[in-house]
PDB file of C-alpha atoms and ligand atoms in Angstrom:
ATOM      1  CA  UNK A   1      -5.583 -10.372 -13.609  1.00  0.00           C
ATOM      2  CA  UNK A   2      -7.358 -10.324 -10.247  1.00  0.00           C
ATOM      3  CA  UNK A   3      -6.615  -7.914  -7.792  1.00  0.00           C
ATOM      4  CA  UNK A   4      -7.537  -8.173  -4.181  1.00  0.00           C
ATOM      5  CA  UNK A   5      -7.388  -5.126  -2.534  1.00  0.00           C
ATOM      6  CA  UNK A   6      -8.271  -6.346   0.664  1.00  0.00           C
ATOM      7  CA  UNK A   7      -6.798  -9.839   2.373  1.00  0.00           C
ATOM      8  CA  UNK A   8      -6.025 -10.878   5.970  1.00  0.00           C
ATOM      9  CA  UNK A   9      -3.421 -13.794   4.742  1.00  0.00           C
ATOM     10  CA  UNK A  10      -1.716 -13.627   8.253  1.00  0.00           C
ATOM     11  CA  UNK A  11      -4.836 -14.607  10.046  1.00  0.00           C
ATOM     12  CA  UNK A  12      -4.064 -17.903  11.911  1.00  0.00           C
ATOM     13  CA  UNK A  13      -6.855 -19.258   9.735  1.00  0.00           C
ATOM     14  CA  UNK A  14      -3.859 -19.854   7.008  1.00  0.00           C
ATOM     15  CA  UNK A  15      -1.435 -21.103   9.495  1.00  0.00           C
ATOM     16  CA  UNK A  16      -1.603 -24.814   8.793  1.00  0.00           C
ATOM     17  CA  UNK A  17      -1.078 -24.150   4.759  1.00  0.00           C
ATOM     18  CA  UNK A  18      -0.001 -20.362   4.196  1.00  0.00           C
ATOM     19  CA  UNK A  19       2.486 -21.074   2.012  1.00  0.00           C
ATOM     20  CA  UNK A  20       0.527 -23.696  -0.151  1.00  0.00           C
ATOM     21  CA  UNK A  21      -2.676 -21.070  -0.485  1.00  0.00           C
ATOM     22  CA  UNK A  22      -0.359 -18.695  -1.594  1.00  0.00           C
ATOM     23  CA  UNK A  23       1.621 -20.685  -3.981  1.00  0.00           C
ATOM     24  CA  UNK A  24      -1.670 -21.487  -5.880  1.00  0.00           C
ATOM     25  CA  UNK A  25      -2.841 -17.964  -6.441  1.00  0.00           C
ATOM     26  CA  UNK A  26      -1.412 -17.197  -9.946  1.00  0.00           C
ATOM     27  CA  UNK A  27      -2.824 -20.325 -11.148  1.00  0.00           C
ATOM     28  CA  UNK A  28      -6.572 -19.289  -9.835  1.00  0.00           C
ATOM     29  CA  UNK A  29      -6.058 -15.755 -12.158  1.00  0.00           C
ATOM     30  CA  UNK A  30      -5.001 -13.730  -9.417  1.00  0.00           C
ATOM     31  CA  UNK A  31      -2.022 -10.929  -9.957  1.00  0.00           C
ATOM     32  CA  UNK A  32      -2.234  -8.741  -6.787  1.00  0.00           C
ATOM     33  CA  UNK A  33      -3.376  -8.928  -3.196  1.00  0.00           C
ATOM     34  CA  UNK A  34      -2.989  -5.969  -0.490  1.00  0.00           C
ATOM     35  CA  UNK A  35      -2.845  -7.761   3.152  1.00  0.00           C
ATOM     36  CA  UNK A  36      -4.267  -5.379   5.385  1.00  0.00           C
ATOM     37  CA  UNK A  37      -3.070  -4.941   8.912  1.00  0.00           C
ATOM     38  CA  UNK A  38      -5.882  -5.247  12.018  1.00  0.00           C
ATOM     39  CA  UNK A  39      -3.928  -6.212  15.179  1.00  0.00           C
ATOM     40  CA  UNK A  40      -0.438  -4.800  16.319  1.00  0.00           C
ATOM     41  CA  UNK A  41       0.525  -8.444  15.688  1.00  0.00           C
ATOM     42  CA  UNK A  42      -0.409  -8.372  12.214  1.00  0.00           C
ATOM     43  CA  UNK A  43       2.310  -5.671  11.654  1.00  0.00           C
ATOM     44  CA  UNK A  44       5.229  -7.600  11.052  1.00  0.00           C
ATOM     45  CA  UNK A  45       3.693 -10.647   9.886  1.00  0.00           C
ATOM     46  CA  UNK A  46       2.269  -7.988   7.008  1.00  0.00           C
ATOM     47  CA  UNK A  47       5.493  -6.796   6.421  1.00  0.00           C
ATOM     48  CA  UNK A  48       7.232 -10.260   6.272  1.00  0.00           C
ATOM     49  CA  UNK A  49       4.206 -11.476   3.187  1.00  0.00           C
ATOM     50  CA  UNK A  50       5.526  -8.493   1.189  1.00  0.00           C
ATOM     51  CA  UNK A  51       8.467  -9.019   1.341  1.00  0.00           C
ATOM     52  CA  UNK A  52       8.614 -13.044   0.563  1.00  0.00           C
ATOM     53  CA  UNK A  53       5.642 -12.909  -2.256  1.00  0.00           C
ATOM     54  CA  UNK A  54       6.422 -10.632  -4.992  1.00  0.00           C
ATOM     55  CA  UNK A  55       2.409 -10.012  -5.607  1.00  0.00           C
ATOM     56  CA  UNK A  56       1.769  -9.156  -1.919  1.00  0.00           C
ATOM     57  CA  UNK A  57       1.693  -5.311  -0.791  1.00  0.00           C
ATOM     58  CA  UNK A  58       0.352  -4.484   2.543  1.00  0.00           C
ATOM     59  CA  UNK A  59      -2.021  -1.481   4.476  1.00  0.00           C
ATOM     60  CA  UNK A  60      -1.067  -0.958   7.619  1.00  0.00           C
ATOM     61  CA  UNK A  61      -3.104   0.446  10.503  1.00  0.00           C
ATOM     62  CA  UNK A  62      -5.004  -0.503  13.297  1.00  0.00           C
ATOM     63  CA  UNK A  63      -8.702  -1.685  13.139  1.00  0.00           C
ATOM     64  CA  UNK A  64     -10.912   0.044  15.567  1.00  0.00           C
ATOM     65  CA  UNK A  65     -11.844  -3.142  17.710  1.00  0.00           C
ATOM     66  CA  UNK A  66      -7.720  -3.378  18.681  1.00  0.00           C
ATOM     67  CA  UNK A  67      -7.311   0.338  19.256  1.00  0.00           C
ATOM     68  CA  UNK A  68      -6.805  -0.247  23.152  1.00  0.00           C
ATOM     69  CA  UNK A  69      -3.488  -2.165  22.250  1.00  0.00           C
ATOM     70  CA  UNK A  70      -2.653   2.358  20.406  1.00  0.00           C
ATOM     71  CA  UNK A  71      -0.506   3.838  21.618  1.00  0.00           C
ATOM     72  CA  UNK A  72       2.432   6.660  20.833  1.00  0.00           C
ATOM     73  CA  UNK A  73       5.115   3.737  20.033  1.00  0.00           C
ATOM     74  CA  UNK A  74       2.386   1.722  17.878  1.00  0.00           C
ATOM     75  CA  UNK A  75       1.731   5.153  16.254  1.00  0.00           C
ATOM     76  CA  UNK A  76       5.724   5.647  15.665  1.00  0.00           C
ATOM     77  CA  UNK A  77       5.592   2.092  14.222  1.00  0.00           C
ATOM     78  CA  UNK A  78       3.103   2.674  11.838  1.00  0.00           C
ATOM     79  CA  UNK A  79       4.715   5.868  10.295  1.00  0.00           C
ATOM     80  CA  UNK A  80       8.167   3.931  10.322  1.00  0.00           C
ATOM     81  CA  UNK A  81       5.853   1.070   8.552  1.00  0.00           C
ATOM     82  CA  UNK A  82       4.310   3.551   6.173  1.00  0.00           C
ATOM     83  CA  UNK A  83       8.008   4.661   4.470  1.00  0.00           C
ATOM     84  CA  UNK A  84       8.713   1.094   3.120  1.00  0.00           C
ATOM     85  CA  UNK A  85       8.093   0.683  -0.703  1.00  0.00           C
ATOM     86  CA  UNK A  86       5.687  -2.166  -0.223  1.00  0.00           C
ATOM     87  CA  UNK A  87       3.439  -0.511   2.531  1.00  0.00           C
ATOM     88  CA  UNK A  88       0.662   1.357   0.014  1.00  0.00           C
ATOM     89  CA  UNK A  89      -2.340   2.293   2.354  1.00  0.00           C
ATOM     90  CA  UNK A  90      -3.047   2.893   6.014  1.00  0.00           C
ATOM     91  CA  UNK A  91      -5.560   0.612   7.204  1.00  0.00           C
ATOM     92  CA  UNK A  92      -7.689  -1.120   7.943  1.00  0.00           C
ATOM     93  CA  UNK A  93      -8.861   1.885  10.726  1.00  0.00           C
ATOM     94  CA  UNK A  94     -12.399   2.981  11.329  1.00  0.00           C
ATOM     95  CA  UNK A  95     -15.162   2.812  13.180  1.00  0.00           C
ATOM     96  CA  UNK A  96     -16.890  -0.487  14.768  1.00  0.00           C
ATOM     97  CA  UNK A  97     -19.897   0.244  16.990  1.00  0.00           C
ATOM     98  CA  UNK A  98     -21.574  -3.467  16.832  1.00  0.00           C
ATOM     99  CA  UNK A  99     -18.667  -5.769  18.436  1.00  0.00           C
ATOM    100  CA  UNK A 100     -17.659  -1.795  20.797  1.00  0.00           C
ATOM    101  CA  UNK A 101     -14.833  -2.997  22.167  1.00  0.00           C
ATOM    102  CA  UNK A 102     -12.973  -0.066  22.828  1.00  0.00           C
ATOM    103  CA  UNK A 103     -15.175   3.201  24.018  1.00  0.00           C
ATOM    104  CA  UNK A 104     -16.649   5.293  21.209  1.00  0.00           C
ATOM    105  CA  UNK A 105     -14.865   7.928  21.730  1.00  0.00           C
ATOM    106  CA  UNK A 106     -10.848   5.860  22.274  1.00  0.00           C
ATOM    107  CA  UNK A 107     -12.137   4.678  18.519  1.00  0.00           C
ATOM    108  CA  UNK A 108     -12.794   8.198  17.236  1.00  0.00           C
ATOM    109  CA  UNK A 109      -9.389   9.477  18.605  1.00  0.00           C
ATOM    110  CA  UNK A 110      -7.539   6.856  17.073  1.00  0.00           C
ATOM    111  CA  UNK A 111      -9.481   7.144  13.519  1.00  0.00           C
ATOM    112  CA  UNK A 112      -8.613  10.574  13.317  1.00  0.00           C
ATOM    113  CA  UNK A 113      -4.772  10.492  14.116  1.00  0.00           C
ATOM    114  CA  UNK A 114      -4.556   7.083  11.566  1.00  0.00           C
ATOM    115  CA  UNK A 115      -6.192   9.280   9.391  1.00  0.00           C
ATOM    116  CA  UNK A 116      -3.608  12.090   9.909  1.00  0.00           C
ATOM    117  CA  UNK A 117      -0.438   9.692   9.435  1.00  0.00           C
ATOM    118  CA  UNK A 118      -2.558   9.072   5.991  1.00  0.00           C
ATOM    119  CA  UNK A 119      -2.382  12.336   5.212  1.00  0.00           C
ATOM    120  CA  UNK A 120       1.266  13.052   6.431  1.00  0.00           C
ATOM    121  CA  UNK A 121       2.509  10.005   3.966  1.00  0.00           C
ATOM    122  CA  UNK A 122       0.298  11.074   1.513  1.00  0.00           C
ATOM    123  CA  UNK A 123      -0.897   7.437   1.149  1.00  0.00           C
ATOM    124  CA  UNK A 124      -4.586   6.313   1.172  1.00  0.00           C
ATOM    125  CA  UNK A 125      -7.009   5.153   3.476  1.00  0.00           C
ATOM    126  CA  UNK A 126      -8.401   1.487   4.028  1.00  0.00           C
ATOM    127  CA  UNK A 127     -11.977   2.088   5.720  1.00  0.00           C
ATOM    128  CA  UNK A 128     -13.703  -0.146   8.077  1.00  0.00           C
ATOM    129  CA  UNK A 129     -17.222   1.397   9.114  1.00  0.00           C
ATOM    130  CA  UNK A 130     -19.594  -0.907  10.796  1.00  0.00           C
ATOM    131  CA  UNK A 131     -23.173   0.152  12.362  1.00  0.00           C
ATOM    132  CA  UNK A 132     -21.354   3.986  11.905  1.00  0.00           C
ATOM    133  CA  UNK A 133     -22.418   4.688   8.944  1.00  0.00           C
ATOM    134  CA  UNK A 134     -23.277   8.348   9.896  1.00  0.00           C
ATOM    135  CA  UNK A 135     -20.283   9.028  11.878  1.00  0.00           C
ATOM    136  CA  UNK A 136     -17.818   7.542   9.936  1.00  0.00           C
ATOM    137  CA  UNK A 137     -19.343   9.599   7.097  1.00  0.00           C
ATOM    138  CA  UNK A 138     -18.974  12.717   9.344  1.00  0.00           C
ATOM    139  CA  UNK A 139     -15.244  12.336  10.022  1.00  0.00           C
ATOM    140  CA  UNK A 140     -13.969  11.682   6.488  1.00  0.00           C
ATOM    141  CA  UNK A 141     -15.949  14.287   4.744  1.00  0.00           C
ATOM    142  CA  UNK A 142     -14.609  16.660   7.804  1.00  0.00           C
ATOM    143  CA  UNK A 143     -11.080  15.374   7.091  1.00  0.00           C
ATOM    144  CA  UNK A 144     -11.501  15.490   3.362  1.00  0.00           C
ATOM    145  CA  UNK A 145     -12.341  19.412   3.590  1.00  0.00           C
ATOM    146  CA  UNK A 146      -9.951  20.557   6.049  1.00  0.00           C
ATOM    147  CA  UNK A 147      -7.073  18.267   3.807  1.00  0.00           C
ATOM    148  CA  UNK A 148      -8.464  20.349   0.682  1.00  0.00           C
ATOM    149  CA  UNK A 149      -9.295  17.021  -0.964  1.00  0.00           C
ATOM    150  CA  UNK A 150      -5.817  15.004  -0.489  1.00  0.00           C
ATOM    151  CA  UNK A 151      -7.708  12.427   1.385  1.00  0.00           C
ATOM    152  CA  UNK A 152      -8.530   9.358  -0.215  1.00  0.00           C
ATOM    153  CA  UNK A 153      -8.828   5.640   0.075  1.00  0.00           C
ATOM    154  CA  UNK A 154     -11.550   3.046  -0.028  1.00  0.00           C
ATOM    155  CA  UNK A 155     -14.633   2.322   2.188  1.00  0.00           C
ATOM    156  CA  UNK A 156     -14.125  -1.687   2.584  1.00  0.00           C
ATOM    157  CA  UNK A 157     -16.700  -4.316   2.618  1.00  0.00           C
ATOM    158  CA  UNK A 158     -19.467  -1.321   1.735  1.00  0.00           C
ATOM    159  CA  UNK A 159     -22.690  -1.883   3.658  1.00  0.00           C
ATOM    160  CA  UNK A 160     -24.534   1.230   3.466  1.00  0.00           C
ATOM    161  CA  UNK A 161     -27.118   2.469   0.814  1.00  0.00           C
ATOM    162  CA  UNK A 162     -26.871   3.629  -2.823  1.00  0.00           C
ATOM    163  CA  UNK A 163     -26.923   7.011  -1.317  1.00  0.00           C
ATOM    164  CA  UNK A 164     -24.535   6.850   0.856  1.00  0.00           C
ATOM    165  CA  UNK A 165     -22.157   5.501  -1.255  1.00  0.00           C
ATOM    166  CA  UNK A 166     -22.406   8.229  -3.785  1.00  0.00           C
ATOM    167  CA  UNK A 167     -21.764  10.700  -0.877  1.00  0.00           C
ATOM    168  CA  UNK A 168     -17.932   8.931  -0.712  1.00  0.00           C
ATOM    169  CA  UNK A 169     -17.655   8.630  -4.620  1.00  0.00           C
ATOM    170  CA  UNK A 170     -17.928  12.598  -4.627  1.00  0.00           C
ATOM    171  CA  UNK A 171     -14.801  12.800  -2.685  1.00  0.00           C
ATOM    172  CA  UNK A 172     -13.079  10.587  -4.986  1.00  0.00           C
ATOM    173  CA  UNK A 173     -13.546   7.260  -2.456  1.00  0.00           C
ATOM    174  CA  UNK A 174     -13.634   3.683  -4.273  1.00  0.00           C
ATOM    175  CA  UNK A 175     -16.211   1.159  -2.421  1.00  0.00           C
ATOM    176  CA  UNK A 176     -14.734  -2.408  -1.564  1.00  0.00           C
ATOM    177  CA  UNK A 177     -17.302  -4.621  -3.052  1.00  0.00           C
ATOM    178  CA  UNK A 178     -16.569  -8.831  -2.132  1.00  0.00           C
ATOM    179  CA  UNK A 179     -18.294 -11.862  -1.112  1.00  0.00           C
ATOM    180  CA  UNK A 180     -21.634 -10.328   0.287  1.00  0.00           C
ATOM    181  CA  UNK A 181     -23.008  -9.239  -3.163  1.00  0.00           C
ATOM    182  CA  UNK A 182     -23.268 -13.024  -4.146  1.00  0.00           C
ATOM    183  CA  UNK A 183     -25.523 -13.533  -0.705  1.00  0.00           C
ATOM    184  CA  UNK A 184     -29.510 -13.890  -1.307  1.00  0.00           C
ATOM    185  CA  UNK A 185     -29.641 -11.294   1.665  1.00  0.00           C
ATOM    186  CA  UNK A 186     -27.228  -8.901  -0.428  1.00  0.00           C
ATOM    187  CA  UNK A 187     -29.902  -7.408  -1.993  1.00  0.00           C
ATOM    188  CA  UNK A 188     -28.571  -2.885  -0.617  1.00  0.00           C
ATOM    189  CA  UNK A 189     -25.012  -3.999  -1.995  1.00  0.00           C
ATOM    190  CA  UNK A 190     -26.375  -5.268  -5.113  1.00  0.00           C
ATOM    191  CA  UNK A 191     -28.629  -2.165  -5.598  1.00  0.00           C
ATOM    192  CA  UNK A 192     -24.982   0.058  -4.739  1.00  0.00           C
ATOM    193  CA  UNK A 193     -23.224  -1.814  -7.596  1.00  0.00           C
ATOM    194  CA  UNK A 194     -25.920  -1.633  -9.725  1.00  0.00           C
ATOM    195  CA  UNK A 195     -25.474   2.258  -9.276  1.00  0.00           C
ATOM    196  CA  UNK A 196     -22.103   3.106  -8.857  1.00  0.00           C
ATOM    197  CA  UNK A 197     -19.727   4.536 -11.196  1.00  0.00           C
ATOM    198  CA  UNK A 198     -17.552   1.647 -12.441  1.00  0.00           C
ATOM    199  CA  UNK A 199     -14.459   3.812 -12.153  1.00  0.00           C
ATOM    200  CA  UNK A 200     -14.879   3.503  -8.039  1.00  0.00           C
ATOM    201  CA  UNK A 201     -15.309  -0.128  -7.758  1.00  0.00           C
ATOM    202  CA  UNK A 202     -12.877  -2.392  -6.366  1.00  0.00           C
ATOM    203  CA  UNK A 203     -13.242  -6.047  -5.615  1.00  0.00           C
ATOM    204  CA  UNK A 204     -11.989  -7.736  -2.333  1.00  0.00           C
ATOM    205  CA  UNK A 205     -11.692 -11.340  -0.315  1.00  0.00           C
ATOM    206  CA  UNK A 206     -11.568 -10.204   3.183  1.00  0.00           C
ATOM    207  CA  UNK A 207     -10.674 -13.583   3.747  1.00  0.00           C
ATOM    208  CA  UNK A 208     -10.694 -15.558   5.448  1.00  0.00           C
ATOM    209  CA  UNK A 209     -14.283 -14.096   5.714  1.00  0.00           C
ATOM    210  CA  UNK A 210     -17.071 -13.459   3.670  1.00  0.00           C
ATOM    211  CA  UNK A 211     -16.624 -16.210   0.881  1.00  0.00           C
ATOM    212  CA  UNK A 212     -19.006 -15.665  -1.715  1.00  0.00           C
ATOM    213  CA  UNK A 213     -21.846 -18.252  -2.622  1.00  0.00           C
ATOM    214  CA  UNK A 214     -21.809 -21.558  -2.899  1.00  0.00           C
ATOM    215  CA  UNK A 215     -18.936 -21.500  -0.050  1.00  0.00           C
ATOM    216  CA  UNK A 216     -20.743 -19.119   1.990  1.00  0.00           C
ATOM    217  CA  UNK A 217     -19.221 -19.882   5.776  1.00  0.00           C
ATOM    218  CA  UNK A 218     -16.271 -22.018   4.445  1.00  0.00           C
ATOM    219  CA  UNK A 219     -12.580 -20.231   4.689  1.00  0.00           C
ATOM    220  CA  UNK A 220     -12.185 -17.638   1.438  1.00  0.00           C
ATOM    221  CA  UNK A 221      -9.549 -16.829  -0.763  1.00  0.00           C
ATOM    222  CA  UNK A 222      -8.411 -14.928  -3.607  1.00  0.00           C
ATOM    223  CA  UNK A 223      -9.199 -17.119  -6.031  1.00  0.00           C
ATOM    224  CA  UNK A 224     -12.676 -17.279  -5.234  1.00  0.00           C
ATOM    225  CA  UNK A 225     -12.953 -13.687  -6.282  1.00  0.00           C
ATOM    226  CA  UNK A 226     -13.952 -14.535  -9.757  1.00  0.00           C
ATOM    227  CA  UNK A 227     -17.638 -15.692  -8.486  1.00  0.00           C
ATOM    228  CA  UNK A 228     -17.687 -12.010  -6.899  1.00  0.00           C
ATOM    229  CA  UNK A 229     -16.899 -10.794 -10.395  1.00  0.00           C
ATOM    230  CA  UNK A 230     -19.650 -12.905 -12.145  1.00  0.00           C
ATOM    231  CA  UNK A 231     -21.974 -11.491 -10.016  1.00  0.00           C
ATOM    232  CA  UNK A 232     -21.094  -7.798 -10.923  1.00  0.00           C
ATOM    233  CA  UNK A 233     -20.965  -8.478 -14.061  1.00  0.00           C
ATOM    234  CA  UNK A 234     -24.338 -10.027 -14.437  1.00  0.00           C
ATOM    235  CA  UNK A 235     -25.502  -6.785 -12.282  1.00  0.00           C
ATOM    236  CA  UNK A 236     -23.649  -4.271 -14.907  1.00  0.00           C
ATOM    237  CA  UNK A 237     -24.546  -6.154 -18.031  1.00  0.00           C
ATOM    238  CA  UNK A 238     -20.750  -6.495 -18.939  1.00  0.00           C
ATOM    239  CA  UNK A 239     -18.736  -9.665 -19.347  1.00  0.00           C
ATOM    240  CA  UNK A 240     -16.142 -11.334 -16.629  1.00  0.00           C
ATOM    241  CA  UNK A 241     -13.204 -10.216 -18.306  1.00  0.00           C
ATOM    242  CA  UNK A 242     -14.198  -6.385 -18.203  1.00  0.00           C
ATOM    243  CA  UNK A 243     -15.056  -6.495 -14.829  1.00  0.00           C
ATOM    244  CA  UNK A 244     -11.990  -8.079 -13.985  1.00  0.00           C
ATOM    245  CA  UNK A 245      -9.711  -5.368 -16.327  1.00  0.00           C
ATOM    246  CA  UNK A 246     -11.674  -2.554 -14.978  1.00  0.00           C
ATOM    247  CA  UNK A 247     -11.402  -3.070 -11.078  1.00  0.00           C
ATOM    248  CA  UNK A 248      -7.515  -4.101 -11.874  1.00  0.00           C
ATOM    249  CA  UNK A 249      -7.439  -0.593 -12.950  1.00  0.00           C
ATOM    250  CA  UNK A 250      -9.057   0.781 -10.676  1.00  0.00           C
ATOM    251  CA  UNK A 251      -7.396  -0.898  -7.697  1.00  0.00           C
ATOM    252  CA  UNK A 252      -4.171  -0.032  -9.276  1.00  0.00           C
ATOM    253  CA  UNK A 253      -5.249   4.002  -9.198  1.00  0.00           C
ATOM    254  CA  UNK A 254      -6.056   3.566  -5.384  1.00  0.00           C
ATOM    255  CA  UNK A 255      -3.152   2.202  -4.458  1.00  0.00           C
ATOM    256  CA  UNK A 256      -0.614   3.879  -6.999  1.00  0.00           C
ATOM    257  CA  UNK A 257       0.307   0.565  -8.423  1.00  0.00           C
ATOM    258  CA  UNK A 258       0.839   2.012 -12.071  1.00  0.00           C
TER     259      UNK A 258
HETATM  260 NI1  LIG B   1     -10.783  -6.669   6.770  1.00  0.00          NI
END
């Protein structure tokens, strides 16, 4: 089966026909999706998709272009969040210095208590690190030490080098790998797949973003997932099928979905 570790299904993008998109996702091959939580709004709407689709688990966190909406309720809500069976990652939190809407340093506060509640439920991380590479780097390894290596997770929609991306694979970190690597200017993340170990790949929509080629632009889904996997698997030399089994697998280890 497909698993999408990474979908924004309560995006208003999917407001006209949630129900119907959602409804046709067995029959396009996928098993599992993960909705992950950006906005304070997206918290119960998260929580409601669990709990009506029995495929749909959810991250919950706050992405670091809405932390000015933190605060020590939201925080409260989020740990109260994190108990419930279907709630299997905190996320998506990070950094975001290109859009900079909140000051650098309200986004680094707010990273590194997220990260803590992480930590605290003993759950994993969802990581969103844009034009931060370095930083964002510099806080998780920081975290991972002084946590003696309990913290884990996945760095989503990777967009940094080869190198870099072996720097999170030491700790144990999976790299989110979707729509991008079918783009003719997707030429780093191809050269990171082409390189990573397979045991640390998952496979994510993002949508309503980041379709993959030929629907580049147009709203994604779930289902379109299995031109992502073609691509890897041309890249890795393996067939469909394995890459599909192997980043089910994997995405099952990251989020303890035995
Ligand atoms: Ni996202």
């Amino acid at each position: 089966m497909i698993f999408d570790t990474h979908a924004h299904y309560d995006d208003e993008a999917f407001d006209e026909d949630r129900d119907a998109v959602l409804g046709s996702l067995a029959d396009g091959g996928v098993g599992l999706v993960v909705n992950i939580c950006a906005s304070k709004e997206s918290l119960r709407k998260t929580e409601e998709l669990t709990k009506k689709y029995p495929f749909m688990y959810g991250a919950v966190g706050i992405h670091p272009d809405y932390v000015g909406e933190l605060d020590s309720g939201i925080m409260d809500e989020l740990s109260q969040l994190a108990d419930e069976e279907k709630i299997v990652a905190i996320g998506e939190i990070g950094l975001d210095y290109y859009w900079d809407i909140a000051p650098r340093e309200v986004q680094r506060k707010w990273f590194e208590q997220q990260l803590s509640l992480a930590l605290e439920k003993d759950l994993p991380v969802v990581i969103h690190s844009r034009e931060a590479t370095n930083e964002t780097l510099e806080i998780i390894r920081r975290t991972y030490l002084e946590s003696e290596g309990k913290l884990r997770g996945v760095i989503h929609c990777f967009s940094g080098s080869a190198e870099i991306a072996k720097e999170y694979t030491d700790m144990g970190f999976y790299i989110g790998v979707g729509g991008v690597v079918t783009f003719k200017n997707g030429k780093k993340l191809k050269e990171v797949v082409e390189a990573l170990p397979l045991d640390k790949l998952v496979i994510e929509t993002d949508c309503p973003y980041l379709a993959p080629v030929p629907y580049r632009g147009k709203r994604n889904d779930s289902t379109l997932l299995k031109l992502v996997i073609e691509e890897i698997a041309a890249l890795r030399g393996m067939t469909a099928e394995e890459v599909e089994r192997v980043t089910e697998e994997n995405a099952r280890r990251l989020y303890g979905l035995g």
